[in-house]
PDB file of C-alpha atoms in Angstrom:
ATOM      1  CA  UNK A   8      47.402-185.910  65.080  1.00 89.00           C
ATOM      2  CA  UNK A   9      48.162-183.625  68.035  1.00 93.00           C
ATOM      3  CA  UNK A  10      48.596-186.326  70.680  1.00 95.00           C
ATOM      4  CA  UNK A  11      47.705-189.936  71.367  1.00 95.00           C
ATOM      5  CA  UNK A  12      46.770-191.422  74.735  1.00 96.00           C
ATOM      6  CA  UNK A  13      46.123-195.147  74.591  1.00 93.00           C
ATOM      7  CA  UNK A  14      43.360-195.718  72.019  1.00 91.00           C
ATOM      8  CA  UNK A  15      42.398-192.023  71.851  1.00 94.00           C
ATOM      9  CA  UNK A  16      43.788-189.749  69.148  1.00 92.00           C
ATOM     10  CA  UNK A  17      43.523-186.018  69.737  1.00 93.00           C
ATOM     11  CA  UNK A  18      43.191-184.243  66.423  1.00 92.00           C
ATOM     12  CA  UNK A  19      41.899-180.875  65.300  1.00 90.00           C
ATOM     13  CA  UNK A  20      38.450-182.465  64.884  1.00 89.00           C
ATOM     14  CA  UNK A  21      36.491-184.063  66.503  1.00 90.00           C
ATOM     15  CA  UNK A  22      38.494-184.365  69.771  1.00 90.00           C
ATOM     16  CA  UNK A  23      40.923-181.463  70.053  1.00 90.00           C
ATOM     17  CA  UNK A  24      43.571-180.864  72.682  1.00 91.00           C
ATOM     18  CA  UNK A  25      44.619-177.247  72.892  1.00 91.00           C
ATOM     19  CA  UNK A  26      47.056-177.393  75.816  1.00 94.00           C
ATOM     20  CA  UNK A  27      48.846-179.621  78.259  1.00 95.00           C
ATOM     21  CA  UNK A  28      51.067-179.127  81.263  1.00 97.00           C
ATOM     22  CA  UNK A  29      53.884-181.376  82.411  1.00 96.00           C
ATOM     23  CA  UNK A  30      55.353-181.573  85.896  1.00 97.00           C
ATOM     24  CA  UNK A  31      58.248-183.499  87.397  1.00 96.00           C
ATOM     25  CA  UNK A  32      59.423-183.823  90.977  1.00 94.00           C
ATOM     26  CA  UNK A  33      62.500-184.962  92.836  1.00 95.00           C
ATOM     27  CA  UNK A  34      62.169-187.288  95.826  1.00 93.00           C
ATOM     28  CA  UNK A  35      63.730-186.308  99.142  1.00 95.00           C
ATOM     29  CA  UNK A  36      63.810-187.929 102.578  1.00 95.00           C
ATOM     30  CA  UNK A  37      63.632-185.327 105.323  1.00 96.00           C
ATOM     31  CA  UNK A  38      65.964-185.932 108.268  1.00 95.00           C
ATOM     32  CA  UNK A  39      65.386-183.831 111.369  1.00 95.00           C
ATOM     33  CA  UNK A  40      68.399-182.118 112.924  1.00 93.00           C
ATOM     34  CA  UNK A  41      68.319-180.577 116.401  1.00 94.00           C
ATOM     35  CA  UNK A  42      68.538-176.778 116.249  1.00 94.00           C
ATOM     36  CA  UNK A  43      68.743-176.554 112.464  1.00 94.00           C
ATOM     37  CA  UNK A  44      66.618-176.983 109.368  1.00 94.00           C
ATOM     38  CA  UNK A  45      66.018-180.593 108.354  1.00 95.00           C
ATOM     39  CA  UNK A  46      68.513-182.157 105.991  1.00 95.00           C
ATOM     40  CA  UNK A  47      67.001-183.258 102.700  1.00 95.00           C
ATOM     41  CA  UNK A  48      68.507-186.433 101.261  1.00 95.00           C
ATOM     42  CA  UNK A  49      67.880-187.026  97.558  1.00 96.00           C
ATOM     43  CA  UNK A  50      66.314-190.462  97.068  1.00 96.00           C
ATOM     44  CA  UNK A  51      65.588-190.390  93.328  1.00 94.00           C
ATOM     45  CA  UNK A  52      63.032-189.228  90.831  1.00 92.00           C
ATOM     46  CA  UNK A  53      59.589-188.349  92.121  1.00 91.00           C
ATOM     47  CA  UNK A  54      56.257-188.476  90.308  1.00 93.00           C
ATOM     48  CA  UNK A  55      55.906-187.181  86.759  1.00 96.00           C
ATOM     49  CA  UNK A  56      52.475-186.060  85.632  1.00 97.00           C
ATOM     50  CA  UNK A  57      50.605-184.359  82.806  1.00 97.00           C
ATOM     51  CA  UNK A  58      47.319-182.488  82.628  1.00 97.00           C
ATOM     52  CA  UNK A  59      45.774-182.481  79.160  1.00 97.00           C
ATOM     53  CA  UNK A  60      43.010-180.028  78.280  1.00 97.00           C
ATOM     54  CA  UNK A  61      40.752-180.999  75.399  1.00 96.00           C
ATOM     55  CA  UNK A  62      37.515-179.835  73.823  1.00 95.00           C
ATOM     56  CA  UNK A  63      34.910-181.378  71.604  1.00 93.00           C
ATOM     57  CA  UNK A  64      31.823-180.157  69.820  1.00 95.00           C
ATOM     58  CA  UNK A  65      29.665-183.287  69.629  1.00 93.00           C
ATOM     59  CA  UNK A  66      26.684-181.738  67.841  1.00 91.00           C
ATOM     60  CA  UNK A  67      28.803-180.382  64.979  1.00 92.00           C
ATOM     61  CA  UNK A  68      31.740-182.770  64.725  1.00 93.00           C
ATOM     62  CA  UNK A  69      31.004-185.827  66.910  1.00 91.00           C
ATOM     63  CA  UNK A  70      33.709-187.170  69.194  1.00 91.00           C
ATOM     64  CA  UNK A  71      31.588-188.732  71.934  1.00 93.00           C
ATOM     65  CA  UNK A  72      32.972-192.142  70.936  1.00 92.00           C
ATOM     66  CA  UNK A  73      36.504-190.906  71.655  1.00 93.00           C
ATOM     67  CA  UNK A  74      35.351-189.673  75.053  1.00 94.00           C
ATOM     68  CA  UNK A  75      33.879-193.109  75.765  1.00 93.00           C
ATOM     69  CA  UNK A  76      37.192-194.761  74.758  1.00 93.00           C
ATOM     70  CA  UNK A  77      39.028-192.443  77.126  1.00 95.00           C
ATOM     71  CA  UNK A  78      36.708-193.372  79.998  1.00 94.00           C
ATOM     72  CA  UNK A  79      37.142-197.084  79.260  1.00 94.00           C
ATOM     73  CA  UNK A  80      40.933-196.719  79.242  1.00 94.00           C
ATOM     74  CA  UNK A  81      40.785-194.924  82.617  1.00 96.00           C
ATOM     75  CA  UNK A  82      38.406-197.494  84.098  1.00 95.00           C
ATOM     76  CA  UNK A  83      40.671-200.363  83.036  1.00 92.00           C
ATOM     77  CA  UNK A  84      43.378-199.132  85.428  1.00 93.00           C
ATOM     78  CA  UNK A  85      46.012-200.300  82.971  1.00 92.00           C
ATOM     79  CA  UNK A  86      48.903-198.178  81.724  1.00 94.00           C
ATOM     80  CA  UNK A  87      48.342-196.449  78.389  1.00 94.00           C
ATOM     81  CA  UNK A  88      50.977-195.302  75.921  1.00 94.00           C
ATOM     82  CA  UNK A  89      51.214-191.552  75.335  1.00 96.00           C
ATOM     83  CA  UNK A  90      52.807-189.925  72.306  1.00 96.00           C
ATOM     84  CA  UNK A  91      52.922-186.334  71.093  1.00 94.00           C
ATOM     85  CA  UNK A  92      51.943-185.521  67.503  1.00 93.00           C
ATOM     86  CA  UNK A  93      55.531-184.796  66.430  1.00 94.00           C
ATOM     87  CA  UNK A  94      56.437-188.387  67.301  1.00 93.00           C
ATOM     88  CA  UNK A  95      57.948-187.601  70.720  1.00 94.00           C
ATOM     89  CA  UNK A  96      57.435-190.655  72.918  1.00 94.00           C
ATOM     90  CA  UNK A  97      56.013-189.612  76.278  1.00 94.00           C
ATOM     91  CA  UNK A  98      55.988-193.187  77.606  1.00 94.00           C
ATOM     92  CA  UNK A  99      53.574-195.228  79.691  1.00 96.00           C
ATOM     93  CA  UNK A 100      51.072-193.438  81.917  1.00 97.00           C
ATOM     94  CA  UNK A 101      48.048-194.248  84.050  1.00 97.00           C
ATOM     95  CA  UNK A 102      44.946-192.128  83.571  1.00 97.00           C
ATOM     96  CA  UNK A 103      44.103-190.836  87.038  1.00 97.00           C
ATOM     97  CA  UNK A 104      41.069-188.705  86.241  1.00 97.00           C
ATOM     98  CA  UNK A 105      38.849-187.454  83.441  1.00 97.00           C
ATOM     99  CA  UNK A 106      36.714-184.392  84.189  1.00 97.00           C
ATOM    100  CA  UNK A 107      34.056-183.192  81.742  1.00 96.00           C
ATOM    101  CA  UNK A 108      32.356-179.783  81.738  1.00 97.00           C
ATOM    102  CA  UNK A 109      29.436-179.466  79.320  1.00 96.00           C
ATOM    103  CA  UNK A 110      28.040-176.087  78.326  1.00 96.00           C
ATOM    104  CA  UNK A 111      25.280-174.856  76.024  1.00 95.00           C
ATOM    105  CA  UNK A 112      23.155-177.926  76.681  1.00 93.00           C
ATOM    106  CA  UNK A 113      20.994-179.102  73.809  1.00 90.00           C
ATOM    107  CA  UNK A 114      17.482-180.551  74.027  1.00 91.00           C
ATOM    108  CA  UNK A 115      18.908-183.988  74.725  1.00 91.00           C
ATOM    109  CA  UNK A 116      21.024-182.719  77.646  1.00 91.00           C
ATOM    110  CA  UNK A 117      24.316-183.126  75.774  1.00 92.00           C
ATOM    111  CA  UNK A 118      26.530-180.069  75.767  1.00 94.00           C
ATOM    112  CA  UNK A 119      27.292-178.375  72.478  1.00 95.00           C
ATOM    113  CA  UNK A 120      30.765-177.708  73.896  1.00 95.00           C
ATOM    114  CA  UNK A 121      32.426-180.233  76.212  1.00 96.00           C
ATOM    115  CA  UNK A 122      35.703-179.321  77.907  1.00 96.00           C
ATOM    116  CA  UNK A 123      37.699-182.278  79.194  1.00 97.00           C
ATOM    117  CA  UNK A 124      40.589-182.280  81.691  1.00 97.00           C
ATOM    118  CA  UNK A 125      42.675-185.450  81.804  1.00 98.00           C
ATOM    119  CA  UNK A 126      45.269-186.127  84.498  1.00 98.00           C
ATOM    120  CA  UNK A 127      47.878-188.824  83.906  1.00 98.00           C
ATOM    121  CA  UNK A 128      50.922-189.984  85.849  1.00 97.00           C
ATOM    122  CA  UNK A 129      54.039-191.798  84.636  1.00 96.00           C
ATOM    123  CA  UNK A 130      53.806-195.579  85.018  1.00 94.00           C
ATOM    124  CA  UNK A 131      56.141-198.475  84.453  1.00 89.00           C
ATOM    125  CA  UNK A 132      55.987-200.299  81.138  1.00 86.00           C
ATOM    126  CA  UNK A 133      53.744-203.365  81.217  1.00 84.00           C
ATOM    127  CA  UNK A 134      55.217-206.848  80.954  1.00 79.00           C
ATOM    128  CA  UNK A 135      55.176-208.535  77.545  1.00 75.00           C
ATOM    129  CA  UNK A 136      52.067-210.553  78.451  1.00 70.00           C
ATOM    130  CA  UNK A 137      50.258-207.481  79.726  1.00 69.00           C
ATOM    131  CA  UNK A 138      51.202-205.538  76.592  1.00 61.00           C
ATOM    132  CA  UNK A 139      49.349-207.971  74.333  1.00 62.00           C
ATOM    133  CA  UNK A 140      46.406-207.926  76.747  1.00 68.00           C
ATOM    134  CA  UNK A 141      46.341-204.112  76.431  1.00 62.00           C
ATOM    135  CA  UNK A 142      46.270-204.411  72.636  1.00 61.00           C
ATOM    136  CA  UNK A 143      43.354-206.824  72.877  1.00 62.00           C
ATOM    137  CA  UNK A 144      41.486-204.322  75.105  1.00 65.00           C
ATOM    138  CA  UNK A 145      42.024-201.540  72.557  1.00 59.00           C
ATOM    139  CA  UNK A 146      40.666-203.759  69.795  1.00 59.00           C
ATOM    140  CA  UNK A 147      37.564-204.508  71.874  1.00 64.00           C
ATOM    141  CA  UNK A 148      37.039-200.829  72.802  1.00 60.00           C
ATOM    142  CA  UNK A 149      37.264-199.617  69.200  1.00 61.00           C
ATOM    143  CA  UNK A 150      34.629-201.991  67.841  1.00 61.00           C
TER     144      UNK A 150
END
């Protein structure tokens, strides 16, 4: 496994992620000062986000089901757990967007190569009650 995002596992096949980027920010309040540059006051951590780039070859290896799971997780609006393949815990994130680009369309209109860009942002951990509700959602999605 290369990475896991909620119910979706990115592996070599069928749903492969070949790169991701990670960005963090610091939060500052800008205070205007007469005749000088504004003073920046540190107010804490800012947003933390990831962009995951993935690719699937549905005609050869399948993977459309994983793409559907990803869309369902995004549409739920609930935080999803993200983990890297080496076991590094990335924490809870919300899926902000999923963008698909299909190329080499087959007769049925499905691309032979589908590139997927996923944008996620750090979220707070769900409450205990919400956590079990998330597990129930995953069980429903994977049936």
